[in-house]
Tab-separated table of C-alpha atoms in Angstrom:
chain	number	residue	atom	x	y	z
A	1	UNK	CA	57.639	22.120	-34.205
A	2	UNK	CA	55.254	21.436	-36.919
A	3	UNK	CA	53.522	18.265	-37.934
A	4	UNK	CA	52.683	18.091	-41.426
A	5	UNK	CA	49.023	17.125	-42.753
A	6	UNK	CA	48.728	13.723	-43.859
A	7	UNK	CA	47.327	14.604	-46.888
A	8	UNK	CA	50.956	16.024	-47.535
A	9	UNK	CA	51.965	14.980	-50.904
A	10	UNK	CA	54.502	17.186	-52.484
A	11	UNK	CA	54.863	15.389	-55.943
A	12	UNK	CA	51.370	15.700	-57.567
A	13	UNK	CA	50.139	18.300	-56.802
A	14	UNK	CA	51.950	21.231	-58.034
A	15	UNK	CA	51.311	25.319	-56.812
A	16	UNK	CA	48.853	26.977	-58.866
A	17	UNK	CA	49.145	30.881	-60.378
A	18	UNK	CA	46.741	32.160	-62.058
A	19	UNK	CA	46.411	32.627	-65.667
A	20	UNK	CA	47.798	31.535	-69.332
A	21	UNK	CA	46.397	32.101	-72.870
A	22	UNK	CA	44.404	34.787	-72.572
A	23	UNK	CA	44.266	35.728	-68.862
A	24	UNK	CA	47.348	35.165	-66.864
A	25	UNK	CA	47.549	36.370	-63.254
A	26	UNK	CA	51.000	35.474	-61.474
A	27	UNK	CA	49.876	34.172	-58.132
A	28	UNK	CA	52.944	34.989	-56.194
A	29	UNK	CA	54.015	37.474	-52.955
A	30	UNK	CA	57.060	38.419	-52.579
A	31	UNK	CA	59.173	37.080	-49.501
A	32	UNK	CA	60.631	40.449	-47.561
A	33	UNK	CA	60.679	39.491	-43.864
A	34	UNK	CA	63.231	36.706	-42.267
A	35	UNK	CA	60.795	36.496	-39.758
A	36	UNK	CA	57.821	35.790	-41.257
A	37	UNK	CA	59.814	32.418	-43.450
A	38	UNK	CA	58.856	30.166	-40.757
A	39	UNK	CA	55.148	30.683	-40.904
A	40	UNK	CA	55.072	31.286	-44.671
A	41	UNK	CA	56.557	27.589	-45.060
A	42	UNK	CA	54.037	26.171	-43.156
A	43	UNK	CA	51.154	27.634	-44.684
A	44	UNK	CA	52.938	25.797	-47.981
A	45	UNK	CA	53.057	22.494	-46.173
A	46	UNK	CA	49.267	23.394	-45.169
A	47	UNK	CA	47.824	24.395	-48.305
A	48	UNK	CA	49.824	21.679	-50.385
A	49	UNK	CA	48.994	19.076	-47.524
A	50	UNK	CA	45.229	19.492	-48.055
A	51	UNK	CA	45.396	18.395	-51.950
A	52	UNK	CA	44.350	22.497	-52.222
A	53	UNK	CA	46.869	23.243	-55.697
A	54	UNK	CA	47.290	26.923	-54.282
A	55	UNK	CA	46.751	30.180	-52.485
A	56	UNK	CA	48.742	33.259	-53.185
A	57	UNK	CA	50.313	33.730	-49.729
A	58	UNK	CA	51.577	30.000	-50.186
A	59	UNK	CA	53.934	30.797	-53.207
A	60	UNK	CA	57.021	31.901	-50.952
A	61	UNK	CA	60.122	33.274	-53.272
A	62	UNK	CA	62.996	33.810	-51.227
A	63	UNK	CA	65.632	36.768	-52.165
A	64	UNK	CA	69.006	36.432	-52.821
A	65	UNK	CA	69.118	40.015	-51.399
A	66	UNK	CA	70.430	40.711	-47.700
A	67	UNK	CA	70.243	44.300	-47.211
A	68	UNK	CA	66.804	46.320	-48.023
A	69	UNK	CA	67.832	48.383	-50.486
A	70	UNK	CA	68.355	45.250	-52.684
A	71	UNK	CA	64.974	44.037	-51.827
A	72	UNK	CA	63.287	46.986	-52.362
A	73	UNK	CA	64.696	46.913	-55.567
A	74	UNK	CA	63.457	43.823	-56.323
A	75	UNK	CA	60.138	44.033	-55.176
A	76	UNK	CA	59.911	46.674	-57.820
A	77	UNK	CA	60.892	44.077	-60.604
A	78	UNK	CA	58.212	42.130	-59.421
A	79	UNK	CA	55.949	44.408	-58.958
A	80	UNK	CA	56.703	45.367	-62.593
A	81	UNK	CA	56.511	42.074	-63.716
A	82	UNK	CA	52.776	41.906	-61.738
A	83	UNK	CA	51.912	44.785	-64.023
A	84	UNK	CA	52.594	43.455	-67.543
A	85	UNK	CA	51.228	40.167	-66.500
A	86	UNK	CA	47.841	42.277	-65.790
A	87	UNK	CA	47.708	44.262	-68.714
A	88	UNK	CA	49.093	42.361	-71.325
A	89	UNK	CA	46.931	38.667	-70.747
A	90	UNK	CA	43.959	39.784	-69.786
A	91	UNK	CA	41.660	39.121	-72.882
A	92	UNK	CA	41.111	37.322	-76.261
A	93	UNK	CA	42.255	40.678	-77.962
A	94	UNK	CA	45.854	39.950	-76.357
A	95	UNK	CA	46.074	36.884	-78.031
A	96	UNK	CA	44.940	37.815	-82.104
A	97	UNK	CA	46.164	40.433	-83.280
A	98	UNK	CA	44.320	43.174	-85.629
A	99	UNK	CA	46.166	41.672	-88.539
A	100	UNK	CA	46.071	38.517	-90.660
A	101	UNK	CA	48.350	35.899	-92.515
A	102	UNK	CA	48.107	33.393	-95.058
A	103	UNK	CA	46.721	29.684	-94.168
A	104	UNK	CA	50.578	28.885	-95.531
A	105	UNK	CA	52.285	31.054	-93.473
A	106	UNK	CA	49.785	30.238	-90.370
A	107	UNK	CA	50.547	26.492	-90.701
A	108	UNK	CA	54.060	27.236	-90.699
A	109	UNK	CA	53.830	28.834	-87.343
A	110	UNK	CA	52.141	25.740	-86.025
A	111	UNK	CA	48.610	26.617	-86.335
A	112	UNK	CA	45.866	24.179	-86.554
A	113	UNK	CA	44.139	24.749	-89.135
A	114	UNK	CA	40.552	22.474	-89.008
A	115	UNK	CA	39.215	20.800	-92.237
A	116	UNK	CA	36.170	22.493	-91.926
A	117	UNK	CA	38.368	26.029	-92.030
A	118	UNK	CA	37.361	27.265	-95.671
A	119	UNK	CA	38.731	31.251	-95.650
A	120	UNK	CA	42.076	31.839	-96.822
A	121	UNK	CA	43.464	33.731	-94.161
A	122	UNK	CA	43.488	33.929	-90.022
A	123	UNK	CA	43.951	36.593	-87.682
A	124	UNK	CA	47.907	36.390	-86.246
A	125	UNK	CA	48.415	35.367	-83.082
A	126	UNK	CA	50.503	36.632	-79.680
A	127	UNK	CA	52.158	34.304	-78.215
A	128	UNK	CA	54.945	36.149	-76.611
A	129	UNK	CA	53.524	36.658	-73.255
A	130	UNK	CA	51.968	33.324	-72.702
A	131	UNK	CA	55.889	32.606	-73.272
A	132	UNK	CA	56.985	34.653	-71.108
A	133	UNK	CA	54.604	32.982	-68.541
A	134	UNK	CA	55.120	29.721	-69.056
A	135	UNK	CA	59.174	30.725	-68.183
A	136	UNK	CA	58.633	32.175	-65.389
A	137	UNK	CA	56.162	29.439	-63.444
A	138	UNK	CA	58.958	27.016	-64.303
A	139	UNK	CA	61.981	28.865	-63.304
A	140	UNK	CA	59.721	28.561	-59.689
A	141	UNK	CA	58.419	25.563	-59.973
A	142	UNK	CA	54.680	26.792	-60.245
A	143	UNK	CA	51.917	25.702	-62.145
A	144	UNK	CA	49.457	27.943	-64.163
A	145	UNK	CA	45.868	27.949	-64.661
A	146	UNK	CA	44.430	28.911	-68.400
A	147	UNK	CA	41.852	32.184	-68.532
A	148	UNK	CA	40.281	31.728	-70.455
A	149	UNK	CA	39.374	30.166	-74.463
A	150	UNK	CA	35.971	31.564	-74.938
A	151	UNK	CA	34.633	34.959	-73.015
A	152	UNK	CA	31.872	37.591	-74.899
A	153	UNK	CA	33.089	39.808	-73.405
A	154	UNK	CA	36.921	40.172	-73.830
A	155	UNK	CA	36.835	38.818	-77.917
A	156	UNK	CA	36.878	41.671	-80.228
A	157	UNK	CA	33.980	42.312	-82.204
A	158	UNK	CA	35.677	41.610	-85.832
A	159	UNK	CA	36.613	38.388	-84.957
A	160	UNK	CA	32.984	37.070	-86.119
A	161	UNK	CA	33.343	39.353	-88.771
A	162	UNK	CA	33.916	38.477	-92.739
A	163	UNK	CA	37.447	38.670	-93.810
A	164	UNK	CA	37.692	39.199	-89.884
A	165	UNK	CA	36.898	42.985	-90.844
A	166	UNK	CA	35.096	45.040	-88.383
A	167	UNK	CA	32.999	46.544	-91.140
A	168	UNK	CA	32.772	43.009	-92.632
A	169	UNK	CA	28.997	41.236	-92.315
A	170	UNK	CA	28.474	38.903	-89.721
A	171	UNK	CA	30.123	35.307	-90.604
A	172	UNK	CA	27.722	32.199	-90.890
A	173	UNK	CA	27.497	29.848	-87.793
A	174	UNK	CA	29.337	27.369	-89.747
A	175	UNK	CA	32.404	29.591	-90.628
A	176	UNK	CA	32.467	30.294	-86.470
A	177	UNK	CA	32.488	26.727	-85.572
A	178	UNK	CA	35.981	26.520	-87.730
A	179	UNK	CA	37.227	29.763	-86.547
A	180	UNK	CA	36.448	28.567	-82.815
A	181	UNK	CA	38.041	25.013	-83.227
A	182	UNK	CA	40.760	27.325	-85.288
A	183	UNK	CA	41.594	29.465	-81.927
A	184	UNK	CA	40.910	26.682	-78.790
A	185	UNK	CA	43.117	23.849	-80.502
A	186	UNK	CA	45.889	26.554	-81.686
A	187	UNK	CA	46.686	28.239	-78.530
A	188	UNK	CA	46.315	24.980	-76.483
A	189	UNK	CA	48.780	23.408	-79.051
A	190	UNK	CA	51.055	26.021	-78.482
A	191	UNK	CA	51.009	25.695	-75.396
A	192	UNK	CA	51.723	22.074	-75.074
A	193	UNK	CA	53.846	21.765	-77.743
A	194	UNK	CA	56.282	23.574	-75.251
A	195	UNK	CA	57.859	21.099	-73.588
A	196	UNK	CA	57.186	23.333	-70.351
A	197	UNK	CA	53.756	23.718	-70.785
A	198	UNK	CA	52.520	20.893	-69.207
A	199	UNK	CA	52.629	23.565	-65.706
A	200	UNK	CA	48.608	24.652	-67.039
A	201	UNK	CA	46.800	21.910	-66.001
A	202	UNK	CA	43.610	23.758	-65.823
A	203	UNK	CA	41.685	25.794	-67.716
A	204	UNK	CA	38.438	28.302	-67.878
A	205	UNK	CA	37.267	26.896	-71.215
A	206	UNK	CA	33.906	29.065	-71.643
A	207	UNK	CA	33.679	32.294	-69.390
A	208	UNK	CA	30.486	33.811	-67.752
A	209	UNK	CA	28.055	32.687	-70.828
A	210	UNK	CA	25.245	32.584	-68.447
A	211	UNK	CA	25.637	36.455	-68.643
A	212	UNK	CA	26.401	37.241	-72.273
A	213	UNK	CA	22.981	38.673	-72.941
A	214	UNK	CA	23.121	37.978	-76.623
A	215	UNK	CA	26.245	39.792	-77.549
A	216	UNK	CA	29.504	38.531	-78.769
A	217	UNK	CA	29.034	34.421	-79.832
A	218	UNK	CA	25.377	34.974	-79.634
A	219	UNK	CA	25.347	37.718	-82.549
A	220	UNK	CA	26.515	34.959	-84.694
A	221	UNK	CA	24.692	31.742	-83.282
A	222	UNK	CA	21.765	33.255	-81.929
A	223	UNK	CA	20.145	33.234	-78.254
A	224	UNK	CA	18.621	29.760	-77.611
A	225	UNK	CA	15.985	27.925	-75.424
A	226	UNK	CA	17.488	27.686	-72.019
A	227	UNK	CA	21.508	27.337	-71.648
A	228	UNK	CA	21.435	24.830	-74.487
A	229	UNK	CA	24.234	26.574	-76.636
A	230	UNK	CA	25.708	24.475	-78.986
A	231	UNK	CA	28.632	26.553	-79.426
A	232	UNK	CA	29.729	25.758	-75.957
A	233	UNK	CA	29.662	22.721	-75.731
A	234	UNK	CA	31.482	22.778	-78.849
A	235	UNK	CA	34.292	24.583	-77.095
A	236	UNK	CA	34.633	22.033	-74.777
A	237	UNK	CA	34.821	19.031	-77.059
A	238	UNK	CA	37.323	20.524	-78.609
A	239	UNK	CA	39.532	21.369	-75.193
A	240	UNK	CA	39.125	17.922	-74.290
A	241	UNK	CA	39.966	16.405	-77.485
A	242	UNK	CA	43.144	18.438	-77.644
A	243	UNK	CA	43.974	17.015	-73.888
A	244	UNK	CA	43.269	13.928	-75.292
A	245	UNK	CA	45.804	13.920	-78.335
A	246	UNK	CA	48.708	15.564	-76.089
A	247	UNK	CA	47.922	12.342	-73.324
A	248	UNK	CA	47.139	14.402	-70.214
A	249	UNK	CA	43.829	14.409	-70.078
A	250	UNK	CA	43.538	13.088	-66.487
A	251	UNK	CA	46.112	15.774	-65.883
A	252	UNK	CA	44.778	19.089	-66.873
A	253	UNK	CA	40.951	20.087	-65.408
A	254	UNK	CA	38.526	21.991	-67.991
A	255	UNK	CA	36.126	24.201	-66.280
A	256	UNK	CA	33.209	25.970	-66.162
A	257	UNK	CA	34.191	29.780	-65.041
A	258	UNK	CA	31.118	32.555	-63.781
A	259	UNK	CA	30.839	35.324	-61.169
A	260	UNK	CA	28.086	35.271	-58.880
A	261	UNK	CA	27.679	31.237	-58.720
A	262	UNK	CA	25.998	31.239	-55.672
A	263	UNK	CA	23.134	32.962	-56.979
A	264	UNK	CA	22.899	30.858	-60.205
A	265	UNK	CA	23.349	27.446	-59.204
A	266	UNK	CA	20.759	25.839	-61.047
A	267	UNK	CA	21.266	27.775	-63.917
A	268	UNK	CA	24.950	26.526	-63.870
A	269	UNK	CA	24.244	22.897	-63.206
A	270	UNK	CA	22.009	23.222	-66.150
A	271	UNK	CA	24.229	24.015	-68.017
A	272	UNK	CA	26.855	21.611	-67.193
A	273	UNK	CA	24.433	18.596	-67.626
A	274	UNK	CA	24.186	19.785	-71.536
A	275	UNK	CA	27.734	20.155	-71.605
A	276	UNK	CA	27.984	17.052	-70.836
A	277	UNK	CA	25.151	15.153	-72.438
A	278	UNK	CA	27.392	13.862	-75.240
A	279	UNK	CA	29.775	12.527	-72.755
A	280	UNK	CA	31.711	14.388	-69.710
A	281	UNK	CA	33.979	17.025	-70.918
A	282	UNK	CA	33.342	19.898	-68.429
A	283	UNK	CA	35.490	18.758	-65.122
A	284	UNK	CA	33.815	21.546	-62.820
A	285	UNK	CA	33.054	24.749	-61.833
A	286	UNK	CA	35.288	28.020	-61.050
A	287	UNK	CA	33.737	29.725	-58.636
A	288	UNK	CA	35.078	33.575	-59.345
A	289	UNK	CA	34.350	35.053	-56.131
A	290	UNK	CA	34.655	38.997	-56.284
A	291	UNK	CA	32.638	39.117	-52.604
A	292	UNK	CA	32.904	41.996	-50.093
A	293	UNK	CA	32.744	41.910	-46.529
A	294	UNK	CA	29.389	42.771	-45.549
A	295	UNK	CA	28.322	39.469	-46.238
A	296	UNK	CA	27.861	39.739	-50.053
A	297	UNK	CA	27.049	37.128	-49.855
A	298	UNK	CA	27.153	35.756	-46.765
A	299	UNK	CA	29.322	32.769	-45.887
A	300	UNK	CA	26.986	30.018	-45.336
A	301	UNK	CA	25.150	31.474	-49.078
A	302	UNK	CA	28.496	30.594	-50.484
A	303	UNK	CA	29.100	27.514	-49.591
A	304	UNK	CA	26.101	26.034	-49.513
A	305	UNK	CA	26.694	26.846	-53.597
A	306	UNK	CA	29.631	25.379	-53.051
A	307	UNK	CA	28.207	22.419	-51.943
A	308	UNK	CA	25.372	22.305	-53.961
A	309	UNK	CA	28.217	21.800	-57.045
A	310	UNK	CA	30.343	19.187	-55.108
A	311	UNK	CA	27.530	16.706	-54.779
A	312	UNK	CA	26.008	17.084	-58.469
A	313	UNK	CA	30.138	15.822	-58.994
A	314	UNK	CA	31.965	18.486	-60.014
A	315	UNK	CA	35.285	19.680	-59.152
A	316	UNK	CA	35.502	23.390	-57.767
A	317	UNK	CA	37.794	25.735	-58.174
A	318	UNK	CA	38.090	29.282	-56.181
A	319	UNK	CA	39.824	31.001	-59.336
A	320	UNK	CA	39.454	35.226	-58.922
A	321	UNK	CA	39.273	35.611	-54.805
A	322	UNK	CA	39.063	38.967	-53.896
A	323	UNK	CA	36.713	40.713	-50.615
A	324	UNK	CA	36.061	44.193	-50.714
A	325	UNK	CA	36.229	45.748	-47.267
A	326	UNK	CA	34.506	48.170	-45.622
A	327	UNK	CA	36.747	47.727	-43.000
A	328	UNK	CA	40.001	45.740	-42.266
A	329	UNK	CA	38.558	43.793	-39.925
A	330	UNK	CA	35.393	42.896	-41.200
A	331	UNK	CA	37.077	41.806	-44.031
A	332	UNK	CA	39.468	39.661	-41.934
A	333	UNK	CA	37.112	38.272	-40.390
A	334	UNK	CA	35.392	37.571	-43.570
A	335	UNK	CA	38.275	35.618	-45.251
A	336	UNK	CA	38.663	33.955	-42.231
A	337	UNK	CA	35.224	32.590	-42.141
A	338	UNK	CA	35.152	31.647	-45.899
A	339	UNK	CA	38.493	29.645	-45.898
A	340	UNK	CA	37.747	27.964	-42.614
A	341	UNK	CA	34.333	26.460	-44.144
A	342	UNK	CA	36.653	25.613	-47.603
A	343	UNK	CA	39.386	24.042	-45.918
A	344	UNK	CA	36.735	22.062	-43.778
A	345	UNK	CA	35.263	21.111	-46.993
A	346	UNK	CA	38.483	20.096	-48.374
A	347	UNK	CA	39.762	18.096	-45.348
A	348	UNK	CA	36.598	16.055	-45.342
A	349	UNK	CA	37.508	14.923	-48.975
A	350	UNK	CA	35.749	17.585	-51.223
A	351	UNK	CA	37.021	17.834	-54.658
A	352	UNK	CA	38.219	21.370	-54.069
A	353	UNK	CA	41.219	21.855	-56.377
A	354	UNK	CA	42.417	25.429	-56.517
A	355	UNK	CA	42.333	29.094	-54.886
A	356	UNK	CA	43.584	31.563	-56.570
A	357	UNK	CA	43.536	35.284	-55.206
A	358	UNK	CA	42.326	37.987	-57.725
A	359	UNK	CA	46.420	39.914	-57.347
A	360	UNK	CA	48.876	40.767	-54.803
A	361	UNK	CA	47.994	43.789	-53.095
A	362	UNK	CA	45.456	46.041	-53.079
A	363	UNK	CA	47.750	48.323	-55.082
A	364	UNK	CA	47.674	46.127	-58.040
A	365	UNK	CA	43.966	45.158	-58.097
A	366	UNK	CA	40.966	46.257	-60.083
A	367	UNK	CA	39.457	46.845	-57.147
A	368	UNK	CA	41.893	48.852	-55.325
A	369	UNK	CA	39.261	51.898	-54.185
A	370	UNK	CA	37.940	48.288	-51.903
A	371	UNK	CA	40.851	47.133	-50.895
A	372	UNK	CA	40.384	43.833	-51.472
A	373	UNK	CA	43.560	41.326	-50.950
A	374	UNK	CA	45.744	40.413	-48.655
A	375	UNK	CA	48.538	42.928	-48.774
A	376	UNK	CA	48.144	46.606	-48.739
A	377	UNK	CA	51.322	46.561	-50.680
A	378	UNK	CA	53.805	44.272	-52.084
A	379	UNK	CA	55.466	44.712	-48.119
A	380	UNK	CA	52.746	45.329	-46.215
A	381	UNK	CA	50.460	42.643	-44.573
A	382	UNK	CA	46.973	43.049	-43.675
A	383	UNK	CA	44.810	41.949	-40.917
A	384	UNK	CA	43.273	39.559	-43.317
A	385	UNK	CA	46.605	37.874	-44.142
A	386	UNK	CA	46.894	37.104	-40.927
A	387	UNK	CA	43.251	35.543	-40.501
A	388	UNK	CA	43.560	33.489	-43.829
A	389	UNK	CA	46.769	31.953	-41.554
A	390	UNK	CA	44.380	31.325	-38.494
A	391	UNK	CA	42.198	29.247	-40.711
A	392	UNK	CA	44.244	26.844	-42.199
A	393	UNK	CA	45.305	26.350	-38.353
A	394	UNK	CA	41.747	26.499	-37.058
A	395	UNK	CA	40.516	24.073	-39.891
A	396	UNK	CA	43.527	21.401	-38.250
A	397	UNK	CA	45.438	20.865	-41.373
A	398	UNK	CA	48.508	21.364	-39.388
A	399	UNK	CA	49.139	21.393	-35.597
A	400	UNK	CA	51.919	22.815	-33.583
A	401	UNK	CA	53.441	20.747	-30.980
């Protein structure tokens, strides 16, 4: 029988999937084998135990099915349901559309609409899949994680355009502040003007700026001294003064999100402290984490980084986990060694608040020539599925008697 972790505490902190607004990954895997329930529950307990909001394997849906032509016809619908999520939320240019609408009939659609805004028109936005979403992680009692407000590389380019026309001139600094506070306090309204939408309580305010190399924001607001932009800092102010009006600020983290952390720390820390310098409004970091098995980069690299965040006191968040392999069980053996030092981490008190795998299977990921998850397929466990089990045992967050 197993003993639950004391850390145990089933009514705060709530399973995490990955992504709403722009990005939205469902974090779930599909429950196919009776015999396999047992062990699956307790890596829930496990993972929920530790204070640690998620991990994909942890997100156990049970069928209704009992024969296996019924479940293989619903791992299809998920499966299905994977894809859209994948395709269809996976940038800015989800979210606006390549068409535009009257500050009148904006406003009636519940956009916010900033004093400073002076043009007479804003791009329409998509909401129908952040919807859709927000639905689903609430029909299974899941939370969501927002991906993400502000990203160079995923906004189209006439959105800093006049008269948001691609051939348009580029738009004055000024007019991008409103269009910025325009976007960030519109789709967080919408979100938590939905009574349901209080399951993203997190989000990836400003992604990967350290590596915009002057396109996208910078076009309009220039490259300056350092990580000193204005602009970003801007985004977050805004983020947390939305949190702020809707009351759940102490509810919902606002983050920091960059590949590659452990090679940037200082670089990131920088930026934080300016980020902050007007008063905290950046919770932490989310630590992407596209790694690969042979040792890019190697464990101890990683969390060291890891560290090196935690003590300058920040939250962390594992948000896009993926290892490409080389070989299945390198790159068990790889996960295993990566959760066992996070787990440790997190057991010893570490403000460690999310994993989040990058997809299901290696079918479904971006990085399916490496093979990088858990699952080959939707119904077919790796080696490195079972390792990520061995760790939570290994780092004692639950024991077997």
């Amino acid at each position: 029988m197993r003993k639950k972790s004391p850390f145990f505490n089933r009514a705060t902190l709530p399973l995490l999937i990955g992504l709403i607004a722009l990005l939205i990954i469902v974090n779930y895997l599909l429950h196919v084998w009776p015999t396999a329930a047992e062990t699956l529950q307790a890596l829930c307990a496990a993972v929920i135990g530790v204070g640690i909001t998620s991990l994909i394997t942890c997100v156990l849906l049970r069928y209704q099915s009992q024969n296996d032509s019924a479940r293989e016809r619903d791992a299809k619908i998920y499966e299905h349901k994977l894809i859209i999520f994948q395709e269809f939320l996976n940038d800015i240019s989800n979210i606006v559309e390549d068409g535009k609408i009257t500050i009148e009939e904006a406003k009636e659609l519940g956009y916010v609409i900033p004093d400073n805004y002076e043009e007479d028109v804003v791009p329409k936005l998509n909401f129908y899949y952040t919807d859709r979403a927000i639905e689903l992680c609430v029909k299974y009692d899941m939370g969501l994680r927002g991906h993400t407000l502000v990203w160079h590389s995923q906004t189209p380019g006439w959105f800093f355009r006049e008269n948001y026309d691609r051939n348009g001139a580029l738009v004055s600094p000024e007019v991008m502040d409103a269009r910025l506070e325009f976007y960030i306090r519109s789709v967080m309204g919408h979100v938590y003007d939905n009574e349901k939408g209080t399951v993203v309580y997190s989000w990836d305010v400003v992604n990967e700026f350290i590596h915009s190399d002057g396109v996208g924001w910078q076009e309009v607001y220039g490259q300056e001294e350092g990580f000193k932009a204005e602009f970003v800092k801007k985004a977050f102010q805004i983020a947390d003064d939305v949190l702020k009006q809707y009351g759940i600020r102490d509810q919902v983290s606002l983050l920091y999100n960059d590949y590659g952390t452990y090679g940037i720390i200082a670089q990131i820390l920088e930026l934080l402290e300016f980020i902050n310098s007007d008063g905290k409004v950046c919770d932490g970091v989310g630590m992407q984490s596209h790694l690969s098995d042979n040792d890019d980069p190697h464990p101890i690299k990683y969390i060291t980084a890891m560290k090196k965040f935690l003590e300058a006191g920040y939250e962390v968040q594992i948000t896009e986990l993926d290892v490409g392999s080389t070989n299945e069980m390198y790159q068990a053996n790889y996960f295993y060694d990566i959760m066992k030092r996070v787990l440790a981490l997190k057991k010893e008190g570490a403000n460690i608040t999310g994993i989040t795998l990058w997809g299901l299977a290696d079918t479904n990921s971006w990085r399916s020539d490496e093979k990088p998850l858990l699952y080959k397929t939707l119904k077919t466990p790796k080696a490195s599925y079972y390792k990520v089990l061995e760790a939570y045992v290994d780092a004692g967050l639950y024991t077997e008697e």
